[in-house]
Each structure stands twice: as C-alpha cells, then as structure tokens.
Amino acid sequence: AHNFDTRAEPDMTVPGIFEAIAAGRNASNHTVGDYHAVIAGTSLSNNQIKVAAQEVGILNIHTSGGNPAAWKASQTFAFGLHLPFTTYTRGPIRLGALRGLKTIGIIRTAAHGFAKASCIAALDWAMGSGVRVVGPSVEWCRAHMDKTGECRLVGTGDSERCVCGAQTDVGALGFKYDIESMPTFYELDENIIGDGLVIGQVDAETTSFVRSIFQDMRSQ
C-alpha cells in the first residue's frame, strides 16, 4: 500500500497523484508498479478522484461521499462505503411518529450542502410518516426571504404561499414530491446574516433571525 497525503503535502493535487499512479510511482517518485485500487479517505475531493480514476480505469473506493446526488452511473470504477446521509433524519422522524409526534418544524441553512440535502429528505420522511410540517408563512417570507437561499412567494391572492427549496434538488436526490404544493422547511443563509458562518460562534442577528422562525411556527 502507498499513501498520498494531500494534507501533509499541500502541493500534492489529485491530477498529480493520478499522474504518479498511472506511471506506477509512489509519492516519493519511486517506481512501485501497477496500482489495482485507490482508497479515498476524503470528503472534499471525491468528485475529482472519481473523474481521474475513471479516466485511467482504476477501482476507487470512498470512505466518505454520503451525498446520493454525487454518484453517477457513468462512474463505473467508483464505490462508496458511506451510507447516504439523507437517511440520517428518517429514523428519528419515524420513531417520533410511532410515539405520537403530530407536527414538526424543519430549519435549513443554505450555507452548507449537507444541511440543504438533509432537509429536502426530511420533508419526504415527514410526509411518509404522516407528520404535519409547519412551514413558513407568507408574512414571514415577506419579511425575511432576502436573508434565505431559496425562499420565495408563489401563487396569488388566497393561494399565495411561501416556499423554500428548489424542485431540482428534490429530483436530484431521487424524491418525487412537488415542493411548491406543500409546506416546506424554513431557511436562513448564515453566510449573509450577522458575522457569517463561523462554527461555534453565536451572534445577535442570527439569534434574532432564528427567533423569528420559532415565533412564526408558534403563530400557526
């Protein structure tokens, strides 16, 4: 086995690694012969590795990569070990429904792909479990949609409603529901609120924004 460590060697790139692999060389540029498989221990470079490995016809096995939308049938040499992260909320929602849960509110950040996909899935798990989703009101949408990623008003008159999320994301993850015909999650874009997305840091503007979400939920 031979190790290519992009963290320890910042100048090492995926194209450079596969040039060495195709030439039968290791990270020290020593000849080691043919490679039969690549184990990818990363959550950042999966797509680059799948493309590069496909070009040279090398089996590539990924210890991460739980986004179902990131896998394509054309990537015939790529395999993932990570269960789809979109199923993470399925168990808690189904168990809650079995124990009497009737209503749920879902809050999504637009600043992270993991959260965006997970909340698309959570809507489906809630519907399938018979749990009512409390979505954003028209009034909340008018006041706050400029600080979200994809919240918008659809319809007119009495049929006007607030929708957050894109139908293209629903289809890309393999779900079949129509996001504009149902209550959705609330959303905030932490990149443009308060101090921005800083893990572990809480600021007053973001706190106030989240408070508005809970107030809107309770009003319904």
mmCIF file of C-alpha atoms in Angstrom:
data_model
loop_
_atom_site.group_PDB
_atom_site.id
_atom_site.type_symbol
_atom_site.label_atom_id
_atom_site.label_comp_id
_atom_site.label_asym_id
_atom_site.label_seq_id
_atom_site.Cartn_x
_atom_site.Cartn_y
_atom_site.Cartn_z
ATOM 1 C CA ALA A 1 0.000 0.000 0.000
ATOM 2 C CA HIS A 2 1.207 3.523 -0.782
ATOM 3 C CA ASN A 3 -0.011 6.748 0.789
ATOM 4 C CA PHE A 4 -0.616 10.109 -0.891
ATOM 5 C CA ASP A 5 -1.313 12.693 1.842
ATOM 6 C CA THR A 6 -2.690 15.969 0.485
ATOM 7 C CA ARG A 7 -2.960 17.439 3.993
ATOM 8 C CA ALA A 8 0.700 16.873 4.843
ATOM 9 C CA GLU A 9 1.764 17.851 1.312
ATOM 10 C CA PRO A 10 -0.395 20.850 0.259
ATOM 11 C CA ASP A 11 1.253 20.960 -3.177
ATOM 12 C CA MET A 12 0.027 17.448 -3.930
ATOM 13 C CA THR A 13 -3.053 17.597 -6.174
ATOM 14 C CA VAL A 14 -5.481 14.952 -7.412
ATOM 15 C CA PRO A 15 -4.264 15.256 -11.048
ATOM 16 C CA GLY A 16 -0.658 14.953 -9.831
ATOM 17 C CA ILE A 17 -1.493 11.907 -7.744
ATOM 18 C CA PHE A 18 -3.092 10.133 -10.688
ATOM 19 C CA GLU A 19 -0.196 11.006 -12.952
ATOM 20 C CA ALA A 20 2.027 9.171 -10.474
ATOM 21 C CA ILE A 21 -0.446 6.264 -10.219
ATOM 22 C CA ALA A 22 -0.674 5.915 -13.991
ATOM 23 C CA ALA A 23 3.139 5.884 -14.161
ATOM 24 C CA GLY A 24 3.407 3.298 -11.369
ATOM 25 C CA ARG A 25 5.171 5.641 -8.952
ATOM 26 C CA ASN A 26 4.600 6.461 -5.291
ATOM 27 C CA ALA A 27 4.557 9.849 -3.526
ATOM 28 C CA SER A 28 8.372 9.791 -3.336
ATOM 29 C CA ASN A 29 8.544 9.244 -7.106
ATOM 30 C CA HIS A 30 9.873 5.710 -6.737
ATOM 31 C CA THR A 31 8.733 3.035 -9.189
ATOM 32 C CA VAL A 32 6.341 0.631 -7.440
ATOM 33 C CA GLY A 33 4.477 -0.985 -10.329
ATOM 34 C CA ASP A 34 0.791 -1.113 -11.195
ATOM 35 C CA TYR A 35 -1.904 0.120 -8.823
ATOM 36 C CA HIS A 36 -5.013 -2.043 -8.535
ATOM 37 C CA ALA A 37 -7.224 0.197 -6.388
ATOM 38 C CA VAL A 38 -7.361 3.611 -4.705
ATOM 39 C CA ILE A 39 -8.865 4.125 -1.251
ATOM 40 C CA ALA A 40 -10.057 7.738 -0.949
ATOM 41 C CA GLY A 41 -10.190 8.958 2.650
ATOM 42 C CA THR A 42 -11.602 12.418 1.942
ATOM 43 C CA SER A 43 -14.888 14.288 1.952
ATOM 44 C CA LEU A 44 -13.615 17.135 -0.220
ATOM 45 C CA SER A 45 -12.005 15.593 -3.299
ATOM 46 C CA ASN A 46 -14.329 12.704 -4.056
ATOM 47 C CA ASN A 47 -15.595 14.021 -7.375
ATOM 48 C CA GLN A 48 -12.108 14.856 -8.627
ATOM 49 C CA ILE A 49 -10.885 11.398 -7.677
ATOM 50 C CA LYS A 50 -13.829 9.638 -9.346
ATOM 51 C CA VAL A 51 -13.249 11.509 -12.600
ATOM 52 C CA ALA A 52 -9.476 10.947 -12.596
ATOM 53 C CA ALA A 53 -9.782 7.271 -11.660
ATOM 54 C CA GLN A 54 -12.413 6.686 -14.338
ATOM 55 C CA GLU A 55 -10.082 8.105 -16.988
ATOM 56 C CA VAL A 56 -7.339 5.587 -16.153
ATOM 57 C CA GLY A 57 -9.707 2.719 -15.289
ATOM 58 C CA ILE A 58 -8.707 2.239 -11.641
ATOM 59 C CA LEU A 59 -11.071 0.986 -8.940
ATOM 60 C CA ASN A 60 -11.666 3.802 -6.410
ATOM 61 C CA ILE A 61 -13.322 3.156 -3.047
ATOM 62 C CA HIS A 62 -14.502 6.140 -0.989
ATOM 63 C CA THR A 63 -14.767 6.083 2.799
ATOM 64 C CA SER A 64 -16.856 9.270 2.599
ATOM 65 C CA GLY A 65 -19.243 10.635 -0.021
ATOM 66 C CA GLY A 66 -22.682 10.123 1.514
ATOM 67 C CA ASN A 67 -24.469 12.531 -0.836
ATOM 68 C CA PRO A 68 -26.618 10.383 -3.171
ATOM 69 C CA ALA A 69 -26.661 13.141 -5.792
ATOM 70 C CA ALA A 70 -22.869 12.968 -6.115
ATOM 71 C CA TRP A 71 -22.866 9.480 -7.677
ATOM 72 C CA LYS A 72 -23.354 8.823 -11.386
ATOM 73 C CA ALA A 73 -23.973 5.591 -13.285
ATOM 74 C CA SER A 74 -21.146 6.526 -15.645
ATOM 75 C CA GLN A 75 -18.625 6.271 -12.785
ATOM 76 C CA THR A 76 -18.247 2.518 -13.176
ATOM 77 C CA PHE A 77 -14.995 2.258 -11.208
ATOM 78 C CA ALA A 78 -16.246 4.225 -8.142
ATOM 79 C CA PHE A 79 -17.709 2.681 -4.991
ATOM 80 C CA GLY A 80 -18.749 4.306 -1.706
ATOM 81 C CA LEU A 81 -18.787 2.891 1.827
ATOM 82 C CA HIS A 82 -20.707 5.770 3.404
ATOM 83 C CA LEU A 83 -24.453 5.282 3.882
ATOM 84 C CA PRO A 84 -26.477 8.137 2.327
ATOM 85 C CA PHE A 85 -26.560 10.979 4.847
ATOM 86 C CA THR A 86 -30.037 11.893 3.621
ATOM 87 C CA THR A 87 -31.332 8.953 5.712
ATOM 88 C CA TYR A 88 -29.998 10.367 8.997
ATOM 89 C CA THR A 89 -33.311 12.046 9.901
ATOM 90 C CA ARG A 90 -35.537 9.194 8.735
ATOM 91 C CA GLY A 91 -35.241 7.090 11.906
ATOM 92 C CA PRO A 92 -35.933 9.892 14.423
ATOM 93 C CA ILE A 93 -38.931 11.165 12.436
ATOM 94 C CA ARG A 94 -40.444 7.707 12.014
ATOM 95 C CA LEU A 95 -39.860 6.853 15.671
ATOM 96 C CA GLY A 96 -41.401 10.164 16.711
ATOM 97 C CA ALA A 97 -44.482 9.403 14.621
ATOM 98 C CA LEU A 98 -44.807 5.974 16.240
ATOM 99 C CA ARG A 99 -44.705 7.650 19.659
ATOM 100 C CA GLY A 100 -47.325 10.254 18.840
ATOM 101 C CA LEU A 101 -45.468 13.057 17.088
ATOM 102 C CA LYS A 102 -48.029 15.053 15.090
ATOM 103 C CA THR A 103 -46.265 18.231 13.961
ATOM 104 C CA ILE A 104 -42.720 19.139 13.004
ATOM 105 C CA GLY A 105 -40.830 22.277 12.002
ATOM 106 C CA ILE A 106 -37.644 21.986 9.939
ATOM 107 C CA ILE A 107 -34.969 24.694 9.756
ATOM 108 C CA ARG A 108 -32.368 24.608 6.969
ATOM 109 C CA THR A 109 -29.190 26.578 6.494
ATOM 110 C CA ALA A 110 -28.349 27.487 2.913
ATOM 111 C CA ALA A 111 -24.674 27.778 3.834
ATOM 112 C CA HIS A 112 -23.899 24.051 3.797
ATOM 113 C CA GLY A 113 -24.681 21.370 1.203
ATOM 114 C CA PHE A 114 -25.097 18.669 3.840
ATOM 115 C CA ALA A 115 -27.893 20.608 5.545
ATOM 116 C CA LYS A 116 -29.534 21.561 2.251
ATOM 117 C CA ALA A 117 -29.830 17.952 1.097
ATOM 118 C CA SER A 118 -30.757 16.618 4.542
ATOM 119 C CA CYS A 119 -33.767 18.923 4.838
ATOM 120 C CA ILE A 120 -35.007 18.018 1.354
ATOM 121 C CA ALA A 121 -35.012 14.422 2.617
ATOM 122 C CA ALA A 122 -36.575 15.292 5.975
ATOM 123 C CA LEU A 123 -39.650 16.678 4.197
ATOM 124 C CA ASP A 124 -40.149 13.318 2.496
ATOM 125 C CA TRP A 125 -39.677 11.352 5.732
ATOM 126 C CA ALA A 126 -42.216 13.595 7.478
ATOM 127 C CA MET A 127 -44.823 13.170 4.730
ATOM 128 C CA GLY A 128 -44.307 9.424 4.644
ATOM 129 C CA SER A 129 -44.748 9.225 8.422
ATOM 130 C CA GLY A 130 -47.965 11.236 8.455
ATOM 131 C CA VAL A 131 -46.389 14.117 10.373
ATOM 132 C CA ARG A 132 -47.632 17.637 9.578
ATOM 133 C CA VAL A 133 -44.910 20.079 8.571
ATOM 134 C CA VAL A 134 -45.293 23.662 9.812
ATOM 135 C CA GLY A 135 -43.799 25.777 7.041
ATOM 136 C CA PRO A 136 -43.040 29.483 6.706
ATOM 137 C CA SER A 137 -45.977 31.853 6.470
ATOM 138 C CA VAL A 138 -46.441 34.449 3.751
ATOM 139 C CA GLU A 139 -45.835 37.189 6.308
ATOM 140 C CA TRP A 140 -42.572 35.632 7.461
ATOM 141 C CA CYS A 141 -41.464 35.206 3.860
ATOM 142 C CA ARG A 142 -42.106 38.843 3.006
ATOM 143 C CA ALA A 143 -40.070 39.992 5.977
ATOM 144 C CA HIS A 144 -37.150 37.582 5.758
ATOM 145 C CA MET A 145 -36.743 35.883 2.369
ATOM 146 C CA ASP A 146 -33.872 38.203 1.382
ATOM 147 C CA LYS A 147 -31.766 36.524 4.087
ATOM 148 C CA THR A 148 -32.513 32.986 2.859
ATOM 149 C CA GLY A 149 -31.151 30.990 -0.033
ATOM 150 C CA GLU A 150 -34.272 29.843 -1.886
ATOM 151 C CA CYS A 151 -37.386 31.064 -0.059
ATOM 152 C CA ARG A 152 -39.921 32.808 -2.282
ATOM 153 C CA LEU A 153 -43.610 33.602 -2.638
ATOM 154 C CA VAL A 154 -45.627 31.575 -5.149
ATOM 155 C CA GLY A 155 -49.247 31.873 -6.216
ATOM 156 C CA THR A 156 -51.527 34.887 -5.886
ATOM 157 C CA GLY A 157 -54.367 36.041 -3.678
ATOM 158 C CA ASP A 158 -55.675 33.445 -1.245
ATOM 159 C CA SER A 159 -53.431 30.782 -2.807
ATOM 160 C CA GLU A 160 -50.213 32.738 -2.156
ATOM 161 C CA ARG A 161 -47.740 30.835 -0.009
ATOM 162 C CA CYS A 162 -44.089 30.758 0.997
ATOM 163 C CA VAL A 163 -41.899 28.017 -0.471
ATOM 164 C CA CYS A 164 -38.277 27.305 0.438
ATOM 165 C CA GLY A 165 -36.137 24.915 -1.591
ATOM 166 C CA ALA A 166 -35.775 24.021 -5.273
ATOM 167 C CA GLN A 167 -37.549 21.271 -7.207
ATOM 168 C CA THR A 168 -34.274 20.435 -8.978
ATOM 169 C CA ASP A 169 -32.771 19.433 -5.608
ATOM 170 C CA VAL A 170 -35.766 17.203 -4.878
ATOM 171 C CA GLY A 171 -35.319 15.330 -8.142
ATOM 172 C CA ALA A 172 -31.533 15.139 -7.857
ATOM 173 C CA LEU A 173 -31.890 13.241 -4.569
ATOM 174 C CA GLY A 174 -34.427 10.805 -6.018
ATOM 175 C CA PHE A 175 -37.560 12.147 -4.307
ATOM 176 C CA LYS A 176 -40.849 12.611 -6.152
ATOM 177 C CA TYR A 177 -42.810 15.270 -4.270
ATOM 178 C CA ASP A 178 -43.705 18.721 -5.621
ATOM 179 C CA ILE A 179 -42.060 21.228 -3.280
ATOM 180 C CA GLU A 180 -44.308 24.093 -4.388
ATOM 181 C CA SER A 181 -47.503 22.272 -3.417
ATOM 182 C CA MET A 182 -46.738 21.687 0.279
ATOM 183 C CA PRO A 183 -45.428 23.339 3.449
ATOM 184 C CA THR A 184 -41.619 23.371 3.439
ATOM 185 C CA PHE A 185 -38.733 23.968 5.818
ATOM 186 C CA TYR A 186 -37.676 27.414 6.975
ATOM 187 C CA GLU A 187 -34.333 28.629 5.705
ATOM 188 C CA LEU A 188 -31.562 31.052 6.603
ATOM 189 C CA ASP A 189 -28.326 31.833 4.799
ATOM 190 C CA GLU A 190 -25.714 32.045 7.547
ATOM 191 C CA ASN A 191 -23.184 33.431 5.078
ATOM 192 C CA ILE A 192 -25.051 36.746 4.876
ATOM 193 C CA ILE A 193 -26.510 37.041 8.382
ATOM 194 C CA GLY A 194 -24.637 38.514 11.328
ATOM 195 C CA ASP A 195 -20.965 37.537 11.449
ATOM 196 C CA GLY A 196 -21.350 34.936 8.719
ATOM 197 C CA LEU A 197 -20.957 31.189 9.116
ATOM 198 C CA VAL A 198 -18.480 30.714 11.963
ATOM 199 C CA ILE A 199 -18.734 27.274 13.567
ATOM 200 C CA GLY A 200 -19.178 27.521 17.336
ATOM 201 C CA GLN A 201 -19.905 31.265 17.323
ATOM 202 C CA VAL A 202 -23.293 32.810 18.051
ATOM 203 C CA ASP A 203 -24.164 36.392 17.091
ATOM 204 C CA ALA A 204 -27.154 38.592 17.886
ATOM 205 C CA GLU A 205 -28.505 38.944 14.333
ATOM 206 C CA THR A 206 -28.564 35.198 13.670
ATOM 207 C CA THR A 207 -30.192 34.604 17.054
ATOM 208 C CA SER A 208 -32.873 37.170 16.231
ATOM 209 C CA PHE A 209 -33.473 35.577 12.836
ATOM 210 C CA VAL A 210 -33.925 32.114 14.349
ATOM 211 C CA ARG A 211 -36.233 33.624 16.978
ATOM 212 C CA SER A 212 -38.437 34.940 14.151
ATOM 213 C CA ILE A 213 -38.706 31.393 12.810
ATOM 214 C CA PHE A 214 -39.898 29.995 16.135
ATOM 215 C CA GLN A 215 -42.356 32.860 16.557
ATOM 216 C CA ASP A 216 -43.797 32.136 13.109
ATOM 217 C CA MET A 217 -44.086 28.431 13.882
ATOM 218 C CA ARG A 218 -45.930 29.129 17.143
ATOM 219 C CA SER A 219 -48.304 31.527 15.435
ATOM 220 C CA GLN A 220 -49.600 28.613 13.354
#
